[in-house]
Structure formats: structure tokens, C-alpha cells
PDB file of C-alpha atoms in Angstrom:
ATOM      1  CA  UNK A1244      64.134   8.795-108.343  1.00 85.00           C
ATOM      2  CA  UNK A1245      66.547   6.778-110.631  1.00 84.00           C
ATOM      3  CA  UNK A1246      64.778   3.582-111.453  1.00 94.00           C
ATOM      4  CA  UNK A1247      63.936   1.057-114.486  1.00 97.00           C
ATOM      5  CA  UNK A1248      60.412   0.689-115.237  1.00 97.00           C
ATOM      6  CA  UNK A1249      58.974  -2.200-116.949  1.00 97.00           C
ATOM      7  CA  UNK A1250      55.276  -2.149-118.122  1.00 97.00           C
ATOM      8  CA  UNK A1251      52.809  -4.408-117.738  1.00 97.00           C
ATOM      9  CA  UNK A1252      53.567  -5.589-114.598  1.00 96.00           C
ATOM     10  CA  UNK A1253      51.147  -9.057-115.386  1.00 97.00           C
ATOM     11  CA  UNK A1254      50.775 -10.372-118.975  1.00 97.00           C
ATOM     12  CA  UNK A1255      48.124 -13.036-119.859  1.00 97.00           C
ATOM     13  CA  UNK A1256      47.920 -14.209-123.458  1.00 96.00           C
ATOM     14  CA  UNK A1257      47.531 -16.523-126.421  1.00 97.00           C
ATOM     15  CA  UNK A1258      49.808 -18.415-128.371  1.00 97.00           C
ATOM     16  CA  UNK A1259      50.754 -16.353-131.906  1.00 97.00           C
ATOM     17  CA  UNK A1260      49.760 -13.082-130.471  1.00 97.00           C
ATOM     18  CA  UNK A1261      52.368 -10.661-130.570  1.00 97.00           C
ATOM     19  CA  UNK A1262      52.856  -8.237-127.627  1.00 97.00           C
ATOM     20  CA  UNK A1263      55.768  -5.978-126.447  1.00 98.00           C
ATOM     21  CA  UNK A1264      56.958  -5.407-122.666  1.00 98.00           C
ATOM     22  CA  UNK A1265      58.525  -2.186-122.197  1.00 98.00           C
ATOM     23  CA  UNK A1266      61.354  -1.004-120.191  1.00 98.00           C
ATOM     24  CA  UNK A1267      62.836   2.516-119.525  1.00 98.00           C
ATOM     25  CA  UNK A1268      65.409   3.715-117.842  1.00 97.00           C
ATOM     26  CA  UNK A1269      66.043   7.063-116.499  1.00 96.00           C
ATOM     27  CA  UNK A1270      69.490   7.117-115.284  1.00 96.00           C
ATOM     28  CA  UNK A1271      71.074   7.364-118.803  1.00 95.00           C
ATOM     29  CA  UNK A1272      73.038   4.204-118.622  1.00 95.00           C
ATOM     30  CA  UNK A1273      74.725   3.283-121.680  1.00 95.00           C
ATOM     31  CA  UNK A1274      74.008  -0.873-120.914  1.00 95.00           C
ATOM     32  CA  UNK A1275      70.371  -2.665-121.077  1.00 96.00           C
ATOM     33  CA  UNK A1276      69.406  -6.261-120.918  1.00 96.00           C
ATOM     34  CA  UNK A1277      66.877  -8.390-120.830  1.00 97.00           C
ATOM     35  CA  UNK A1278      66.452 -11.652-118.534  1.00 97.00           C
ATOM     36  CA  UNK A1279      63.667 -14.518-117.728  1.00 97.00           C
ATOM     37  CA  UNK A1280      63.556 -16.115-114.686  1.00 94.00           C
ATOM     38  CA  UNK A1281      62.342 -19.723-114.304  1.00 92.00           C
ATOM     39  CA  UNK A1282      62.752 -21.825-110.895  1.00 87.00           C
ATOM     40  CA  UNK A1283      66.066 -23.319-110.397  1.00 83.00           C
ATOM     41  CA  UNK A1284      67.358 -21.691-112.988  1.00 87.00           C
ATOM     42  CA  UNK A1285      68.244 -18.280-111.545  1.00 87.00           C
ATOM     43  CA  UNK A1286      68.256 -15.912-114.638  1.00 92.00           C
ATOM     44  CA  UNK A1287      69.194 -16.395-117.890  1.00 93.00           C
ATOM     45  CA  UNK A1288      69.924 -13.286-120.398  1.00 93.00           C
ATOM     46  CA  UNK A1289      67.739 -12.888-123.242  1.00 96.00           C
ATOM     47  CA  UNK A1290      69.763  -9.916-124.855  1.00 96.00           C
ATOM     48  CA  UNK A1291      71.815  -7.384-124.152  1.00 95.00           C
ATOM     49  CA  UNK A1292      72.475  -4.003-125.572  1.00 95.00           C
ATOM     50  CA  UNK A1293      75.826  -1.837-124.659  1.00 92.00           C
ATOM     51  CA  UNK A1294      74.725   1.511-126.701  1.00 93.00           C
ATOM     52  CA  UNK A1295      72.119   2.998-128.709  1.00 93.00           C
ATOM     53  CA  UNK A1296      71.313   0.718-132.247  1.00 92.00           C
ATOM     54  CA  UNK A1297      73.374  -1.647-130.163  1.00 93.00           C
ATOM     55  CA  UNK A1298      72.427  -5.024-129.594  1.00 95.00           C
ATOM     56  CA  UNK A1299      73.645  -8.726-129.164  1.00 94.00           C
ATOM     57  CA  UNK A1300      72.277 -12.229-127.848  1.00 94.00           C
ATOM     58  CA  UNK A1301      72.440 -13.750-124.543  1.00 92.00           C
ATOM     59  CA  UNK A1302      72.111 -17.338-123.870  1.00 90.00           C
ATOM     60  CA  UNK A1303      68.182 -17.648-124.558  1.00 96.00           C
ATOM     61  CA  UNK A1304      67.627 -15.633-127.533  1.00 97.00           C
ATOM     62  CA  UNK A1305      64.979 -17.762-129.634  1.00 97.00           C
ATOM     63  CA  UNK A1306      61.311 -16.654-130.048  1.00 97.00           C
ATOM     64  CA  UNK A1307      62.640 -12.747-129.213  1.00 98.00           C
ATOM     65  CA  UNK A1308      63.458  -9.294-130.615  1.00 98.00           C
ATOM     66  CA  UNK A1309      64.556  -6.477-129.286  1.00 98.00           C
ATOM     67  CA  UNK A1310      65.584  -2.869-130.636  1.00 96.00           C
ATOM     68  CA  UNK A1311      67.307   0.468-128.844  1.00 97.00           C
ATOM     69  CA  UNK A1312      66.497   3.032-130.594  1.00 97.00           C
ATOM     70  CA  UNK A1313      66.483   5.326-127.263  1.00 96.00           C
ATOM     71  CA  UNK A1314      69.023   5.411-124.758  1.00 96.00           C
ATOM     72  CA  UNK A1315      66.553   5.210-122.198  1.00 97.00           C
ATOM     73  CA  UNK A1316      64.186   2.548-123.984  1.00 98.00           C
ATOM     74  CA  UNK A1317      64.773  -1.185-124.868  1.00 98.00           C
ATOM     75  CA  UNK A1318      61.653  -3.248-125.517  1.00 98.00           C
ATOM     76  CA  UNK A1319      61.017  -6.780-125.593  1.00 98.00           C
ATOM     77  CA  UNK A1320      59.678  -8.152-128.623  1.00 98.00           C
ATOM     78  CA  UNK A1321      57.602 -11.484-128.727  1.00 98.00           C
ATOM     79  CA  UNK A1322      56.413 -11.689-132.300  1.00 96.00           C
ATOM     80  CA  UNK A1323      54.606 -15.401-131.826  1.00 97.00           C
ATOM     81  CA  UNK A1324      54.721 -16.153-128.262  1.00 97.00           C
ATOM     82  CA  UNK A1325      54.142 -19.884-127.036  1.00 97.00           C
ATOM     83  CA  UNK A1326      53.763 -21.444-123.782  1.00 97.00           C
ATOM     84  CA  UNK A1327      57.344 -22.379-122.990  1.00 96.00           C
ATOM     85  CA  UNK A1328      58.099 -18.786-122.878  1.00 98.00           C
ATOM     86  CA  UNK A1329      55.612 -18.076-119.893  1.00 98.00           C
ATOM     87  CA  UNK A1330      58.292 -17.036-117.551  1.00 97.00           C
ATOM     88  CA  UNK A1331      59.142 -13.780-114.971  1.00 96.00           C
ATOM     89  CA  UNK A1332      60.961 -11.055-117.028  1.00 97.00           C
ATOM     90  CA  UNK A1333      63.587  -8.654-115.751  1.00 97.00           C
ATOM     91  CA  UNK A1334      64.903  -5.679-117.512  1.00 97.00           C
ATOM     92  CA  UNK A1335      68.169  -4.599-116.170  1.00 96.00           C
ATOM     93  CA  UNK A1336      70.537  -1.421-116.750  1.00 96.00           C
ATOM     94  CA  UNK A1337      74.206  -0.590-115.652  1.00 94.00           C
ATOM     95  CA  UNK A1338      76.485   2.365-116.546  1.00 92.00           C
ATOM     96  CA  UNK A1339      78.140   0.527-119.440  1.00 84.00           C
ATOM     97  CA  UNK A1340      78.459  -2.777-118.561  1.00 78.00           C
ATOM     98  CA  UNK A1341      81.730  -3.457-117.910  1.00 78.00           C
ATOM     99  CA  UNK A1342      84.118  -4.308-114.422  1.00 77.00           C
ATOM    100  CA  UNK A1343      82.454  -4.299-111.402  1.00 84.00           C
ATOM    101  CA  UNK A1344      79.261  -1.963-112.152  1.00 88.00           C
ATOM    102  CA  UNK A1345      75.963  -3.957-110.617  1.00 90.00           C
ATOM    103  CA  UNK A1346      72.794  -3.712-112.577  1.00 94.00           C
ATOM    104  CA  UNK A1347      69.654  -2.099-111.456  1.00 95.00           C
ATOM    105  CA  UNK A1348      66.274  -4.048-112.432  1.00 96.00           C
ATOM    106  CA  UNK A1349      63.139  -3.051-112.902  1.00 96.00           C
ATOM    107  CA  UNK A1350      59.957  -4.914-110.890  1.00 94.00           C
ATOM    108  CA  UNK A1351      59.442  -7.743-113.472  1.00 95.00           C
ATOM    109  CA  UNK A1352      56.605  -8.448-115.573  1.00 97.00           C
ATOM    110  CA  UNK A1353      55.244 -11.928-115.105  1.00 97.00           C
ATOM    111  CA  UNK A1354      54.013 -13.444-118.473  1.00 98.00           C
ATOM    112  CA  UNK A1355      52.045 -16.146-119.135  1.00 98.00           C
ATOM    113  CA  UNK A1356      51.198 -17.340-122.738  1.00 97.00           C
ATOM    114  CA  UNK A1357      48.254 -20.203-122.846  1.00 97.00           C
TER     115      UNK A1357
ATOM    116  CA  UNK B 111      82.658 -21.636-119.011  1.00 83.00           C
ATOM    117  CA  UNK B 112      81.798 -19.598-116.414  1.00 88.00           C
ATOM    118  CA  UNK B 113      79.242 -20.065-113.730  1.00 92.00           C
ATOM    119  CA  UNK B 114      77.994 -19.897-110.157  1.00 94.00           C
ATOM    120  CA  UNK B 115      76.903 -22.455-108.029  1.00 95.00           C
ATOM    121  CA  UNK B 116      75.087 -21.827-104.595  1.00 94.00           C
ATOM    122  CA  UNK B 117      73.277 -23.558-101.984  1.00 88.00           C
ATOM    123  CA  UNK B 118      70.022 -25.270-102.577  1.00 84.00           C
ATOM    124  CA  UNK B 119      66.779 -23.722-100.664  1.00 86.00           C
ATOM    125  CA  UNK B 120      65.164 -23.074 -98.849  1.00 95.00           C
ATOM    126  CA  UNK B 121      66.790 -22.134 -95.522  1.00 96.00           C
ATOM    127  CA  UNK B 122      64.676 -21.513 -92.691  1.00 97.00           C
ATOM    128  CA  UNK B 123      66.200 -19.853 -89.799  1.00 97.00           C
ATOM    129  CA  UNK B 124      64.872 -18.480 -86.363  1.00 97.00           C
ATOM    130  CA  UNK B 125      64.956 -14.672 -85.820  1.00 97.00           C
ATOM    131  CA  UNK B 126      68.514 -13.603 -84.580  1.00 97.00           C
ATOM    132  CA  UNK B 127      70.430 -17.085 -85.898  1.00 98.00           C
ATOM    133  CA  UNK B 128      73.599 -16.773 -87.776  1.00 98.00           C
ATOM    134  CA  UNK B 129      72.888 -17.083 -91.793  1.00 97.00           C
ATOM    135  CA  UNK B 130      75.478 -18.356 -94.167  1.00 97.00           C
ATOM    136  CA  UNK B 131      74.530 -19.023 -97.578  1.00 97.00           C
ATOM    137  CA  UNK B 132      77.626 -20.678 -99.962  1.00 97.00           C
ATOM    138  CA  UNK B 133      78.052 -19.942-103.020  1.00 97.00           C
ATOM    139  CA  UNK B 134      81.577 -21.051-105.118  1.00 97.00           C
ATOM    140  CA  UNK B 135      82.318 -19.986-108.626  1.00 96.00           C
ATOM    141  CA  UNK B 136      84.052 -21.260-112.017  1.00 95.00           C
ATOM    142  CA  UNK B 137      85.580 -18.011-113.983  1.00 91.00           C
ATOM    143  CA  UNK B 138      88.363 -17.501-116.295  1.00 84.00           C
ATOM    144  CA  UNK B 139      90.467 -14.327-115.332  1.00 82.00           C
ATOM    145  CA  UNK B 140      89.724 -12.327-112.103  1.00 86.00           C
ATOM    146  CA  UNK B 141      86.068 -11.590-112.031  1.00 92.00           C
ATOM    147  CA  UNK B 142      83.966  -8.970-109.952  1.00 94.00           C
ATOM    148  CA  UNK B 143      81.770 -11.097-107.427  1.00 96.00           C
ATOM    149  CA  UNK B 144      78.264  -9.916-106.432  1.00 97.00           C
ATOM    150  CA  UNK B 145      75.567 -10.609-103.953  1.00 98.00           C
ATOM    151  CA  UNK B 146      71.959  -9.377-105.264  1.00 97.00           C
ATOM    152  CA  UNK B 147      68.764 -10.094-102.996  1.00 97.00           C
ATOM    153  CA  UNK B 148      65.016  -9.946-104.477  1.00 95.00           C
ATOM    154  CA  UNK B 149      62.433  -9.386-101.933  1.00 95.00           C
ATOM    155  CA  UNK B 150      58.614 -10.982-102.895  1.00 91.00           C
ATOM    156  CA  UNK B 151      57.344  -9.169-106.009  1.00 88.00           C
ATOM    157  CA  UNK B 152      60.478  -7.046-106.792  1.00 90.00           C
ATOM    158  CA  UNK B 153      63.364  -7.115-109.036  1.00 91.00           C
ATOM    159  CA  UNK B 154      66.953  -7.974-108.138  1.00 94.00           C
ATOM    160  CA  UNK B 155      68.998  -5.232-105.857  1.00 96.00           C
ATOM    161  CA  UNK B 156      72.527  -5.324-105.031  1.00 96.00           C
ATOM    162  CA  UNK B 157      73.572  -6.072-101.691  1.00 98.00           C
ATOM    163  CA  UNK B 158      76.696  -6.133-101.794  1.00 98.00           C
ATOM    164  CA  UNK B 159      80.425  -6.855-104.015  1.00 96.00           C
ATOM    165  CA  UNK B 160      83.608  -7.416-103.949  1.00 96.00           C
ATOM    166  CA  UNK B 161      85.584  -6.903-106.648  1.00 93.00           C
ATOM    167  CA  UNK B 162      89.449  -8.310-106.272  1.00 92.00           C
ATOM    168  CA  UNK B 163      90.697 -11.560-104.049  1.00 93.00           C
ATOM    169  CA  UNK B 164      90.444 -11.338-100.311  1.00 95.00           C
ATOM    170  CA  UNK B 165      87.800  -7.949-100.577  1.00 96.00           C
ATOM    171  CA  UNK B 166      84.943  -8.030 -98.266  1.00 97.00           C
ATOM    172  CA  UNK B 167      81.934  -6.378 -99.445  1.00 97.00           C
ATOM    173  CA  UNK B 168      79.215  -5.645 -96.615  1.00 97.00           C
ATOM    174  CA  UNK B 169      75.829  -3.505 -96.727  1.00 97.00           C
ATOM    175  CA  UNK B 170      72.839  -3.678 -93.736  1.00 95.00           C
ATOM    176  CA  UNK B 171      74.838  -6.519 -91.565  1.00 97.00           C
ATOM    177  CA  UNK B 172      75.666  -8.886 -94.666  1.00 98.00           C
ATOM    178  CA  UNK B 173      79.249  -9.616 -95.733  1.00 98.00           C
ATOM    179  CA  UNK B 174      81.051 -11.506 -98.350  1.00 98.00           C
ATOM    180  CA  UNK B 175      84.738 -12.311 -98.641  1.00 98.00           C
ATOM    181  CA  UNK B 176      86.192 -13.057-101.752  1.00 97.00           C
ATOM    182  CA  UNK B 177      88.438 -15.992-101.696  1.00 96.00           C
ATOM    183  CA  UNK B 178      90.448 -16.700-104.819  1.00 94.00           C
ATOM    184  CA  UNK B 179      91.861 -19.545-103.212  1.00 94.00           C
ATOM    185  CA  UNK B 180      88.751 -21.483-102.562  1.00 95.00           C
ATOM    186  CA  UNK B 181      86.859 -19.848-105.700  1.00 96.00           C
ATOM    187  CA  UNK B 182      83.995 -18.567-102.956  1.00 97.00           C
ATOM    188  CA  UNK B 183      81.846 -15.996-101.888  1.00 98.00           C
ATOM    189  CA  UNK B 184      79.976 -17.088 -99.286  1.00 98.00           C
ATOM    190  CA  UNK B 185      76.900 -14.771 -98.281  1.00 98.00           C
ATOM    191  CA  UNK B 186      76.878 -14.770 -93.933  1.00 98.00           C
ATOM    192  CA  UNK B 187      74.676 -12.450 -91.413  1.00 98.00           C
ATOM    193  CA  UNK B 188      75.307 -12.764 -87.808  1.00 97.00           C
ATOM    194  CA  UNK B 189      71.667 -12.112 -86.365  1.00 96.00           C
ATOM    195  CA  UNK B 190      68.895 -12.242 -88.997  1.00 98.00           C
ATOM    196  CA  UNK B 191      65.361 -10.510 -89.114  1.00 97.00           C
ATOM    197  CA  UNK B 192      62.151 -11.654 -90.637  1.00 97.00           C
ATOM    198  CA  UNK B 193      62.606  -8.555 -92.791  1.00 96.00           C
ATOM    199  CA  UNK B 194      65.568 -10.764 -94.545  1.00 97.00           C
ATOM    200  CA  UNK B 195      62.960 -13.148 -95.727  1.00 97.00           C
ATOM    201  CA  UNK B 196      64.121 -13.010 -99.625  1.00 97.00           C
ATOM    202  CA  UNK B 197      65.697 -14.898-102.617  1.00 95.00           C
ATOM    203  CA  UNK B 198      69.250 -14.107-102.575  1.00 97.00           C
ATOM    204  CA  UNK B 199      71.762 -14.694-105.913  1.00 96.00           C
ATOM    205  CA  UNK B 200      75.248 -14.825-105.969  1.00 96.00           C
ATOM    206  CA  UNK B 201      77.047 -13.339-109.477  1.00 95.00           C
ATOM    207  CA  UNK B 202      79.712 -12.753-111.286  1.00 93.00           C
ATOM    208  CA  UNK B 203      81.311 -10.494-114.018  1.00 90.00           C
ATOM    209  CA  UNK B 204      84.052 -10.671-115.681  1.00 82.00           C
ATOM    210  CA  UNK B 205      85.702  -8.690-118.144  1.00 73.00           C
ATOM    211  CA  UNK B 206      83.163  -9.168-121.029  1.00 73.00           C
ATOM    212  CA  UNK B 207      79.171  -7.464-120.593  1.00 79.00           C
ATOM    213  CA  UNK B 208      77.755 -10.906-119.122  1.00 84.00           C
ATOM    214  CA  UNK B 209      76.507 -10.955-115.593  1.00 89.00           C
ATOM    215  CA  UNK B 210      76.166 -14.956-114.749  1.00 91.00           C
ATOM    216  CA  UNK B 211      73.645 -15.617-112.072  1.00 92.00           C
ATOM    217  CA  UNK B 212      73.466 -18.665-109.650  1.00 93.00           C
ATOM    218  CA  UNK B 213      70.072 -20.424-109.382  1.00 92.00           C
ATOM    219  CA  UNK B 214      68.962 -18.303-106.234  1.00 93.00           C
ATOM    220  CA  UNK B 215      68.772 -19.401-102.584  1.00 95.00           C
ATOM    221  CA  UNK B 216      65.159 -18.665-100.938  1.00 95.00           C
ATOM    222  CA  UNK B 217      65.596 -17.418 -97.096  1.00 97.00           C
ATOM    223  CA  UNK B 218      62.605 -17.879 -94.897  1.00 97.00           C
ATOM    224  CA  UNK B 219      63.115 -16.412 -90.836  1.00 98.00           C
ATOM    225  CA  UNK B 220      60.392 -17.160 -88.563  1.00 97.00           C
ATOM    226  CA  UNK B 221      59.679 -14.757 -85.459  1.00 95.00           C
TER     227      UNK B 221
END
């Protein structure tokens, strides 16, 4: 089944303590991003990558990494989370990213950083 | 810049009313229009798009019509189910890699 898979689905933690989310795709699209979603704000993009080694910033890029070393892998990095990034995360993939090709998201992983 | 307005929620509907949910857009060039939905604790799926100036798109009794000349793409259903109960997010694209969302309009139909 072609999907994206995010992992953990629910993330509780402290301020400062680094943690990863994963997402994986397995419909060998060239294009990955990452998004948070906050109320009335729809989603914003965190980053974006359109290849492997590949990677640029979205509109909310502070406080995160990311890297694509895989095609089918592009993590989300917080090295020192804090509270104003407790949010609901999306990883999304598309073909390559460009014209009319919609994304495909995984489940979301809800974070929340105390 | 570009960006995507839509209704404010929620909307609250009876089973079997008519649904339209507005949603107008700012965009340089001739973007691709998009209509995801995200049903309670999954991610985004499309529903449907439309992808040049007076295009309908239409999936499972939805349709949108592009119009360039009112710079919409308003979201309509003629006879809704409970099953439609979701947050749904009008997009765009345009020629770059950026997919701008709308804030997300929350649809709640009673039996």
C-alpha cells in the first residue's frame, strides 16, 4: 500500500531534549516536506526537500533540522525543543513537486514539549 | 504574496443540506487549485483539483470550479452525510515547490 509513515504518532517531552520524528515514504517520490499545524493557522511548511542531499526552508524554519540522505527517508530534527514548538506535525510527499501534483501525508505526530 | 483565504468554522449542517464552503485566492501566475479534507486523527487527503481557469474538479459528490475571474474555488456538496464530518483546506501551487494552505474550515453534519 503506497503510504507515508511518520513515527511516533504522540510525543511528550522536555524543554532541551533532543528527539527526532521520522517519516518514510514508499512510493519513491522525489519531493518531501515537513509541516506544523496550529489552529487557525492551517499549515505552515517547516522544510522542504526536492531530491536526495536536497533541502531548503519553508516559512517556519527556526528551532529545526532536517537531512535526506534516503529517498524514502526525511527526518525531523529538534535539537533543543521548547514549548512554542508543541504543535501537530505532518510529513508530506509528491512526485517532484512541481504543477499540479497533490501531496500525500502521513497520520501526524502530535508533539508536545513542557 | 500568495495565499488562500477560506471561510471561518465551524459549519454545522443537517444530514442531506447543500454544503458550500468559499474559499478565494491571491497568486501570481496561473496556479493549480486544490481541495484536501482531514478526517479526525488523520493527515491531509486530496479531494479534489483543478488545475487551469474554468476546470471543475469533483471526487465522492464534491466539486470545485475554478474561476480566474473571481480568484475562487469554492468547495460545494449537494446532499451531505455525517461521514463528511471533517476539516477541509483549500490550496494552491504554483509554479515554484510551495503548496500554500488556507487556515482550514471544520464541517460538523448532524443526523
Amino acid at each position: 500500500e503506497a503510504q507515508v509513515t511518520q513515527n511516533p504518532r504522540y510525543l511528550i517531552t522536555v524543554t532541551g531534549k533532543k528527539l527526532t520524528v521520522t517519516c518514510s515514504q514508499n512510493m519513491n517520490h522525489e519531493y518531501m516536506s515537513w509541516y506544523r499545524q496550529d489552529p487557525g493557522l492551517g499549515l505552515r511548511q517547516i522544510y522542504y526537500s526536492m531530491n536526495v542531499e536536497v533541502t531548503d526552508k519553508g516559512d517556519v524554519p527556526e528551532g529545526y533540522k532536517v537531512s535526506r540522505k534516503e529517498k524514502r527517508n526525511f527526518p525531523l530534527i529538534l535539537e533543543s525543543p521548547s514549548p512554542n514548538q508543541t504543535s501537530l506535525y505532518f510529513c508530506a510527499s509528491s512526485l517532484n513537486g512541481q504543477g499540479s501534483t497533490p501531496l500525500h501525508f502521513g497520520n501526524g505526530t502530535r508533539l508536545t514539549v513542557t | 504574496g500568495n495565499s488562500v483565504t477560506q471561510m471561518e468554522g465551524p459549519v454545522t449542517l443537517s444530514e442531506e443540506a447543500f454544503l458550500t464552503i468559499n474559499c478565494t485566492y491571491t497568486a501570481t501566475g496561473y496556479p493549480s487549485l486544490f481541495w484536501y479534507v482531514q478526517y479526525p486523527g488523520e493527515g491531509l487527503q486530496l479531494l479534489l483539483k483543478a488545475t487551469k481557469a474554468d476546470d471543475k474538479g469533483s471526487n465522492k459528490g464534491f466539486e470545485a470550479t475554478y474561476r480566474k475571474e473571481t480568484t475562487s474555488f469554492h468547495l460545494e456538496k449537494g446532499s451531505v452525510q455525517v461521514s463528511d464530518s471533517a476539516v477541509y483546506f483549500c490550496a494552491l501551487k504554483t509554479g515554484g515547490f510551495k503548496t500554500i494552505f488556507g487556515a482550514g474550515t471544520r464541517l460538523f453534519v448532524k443526523a
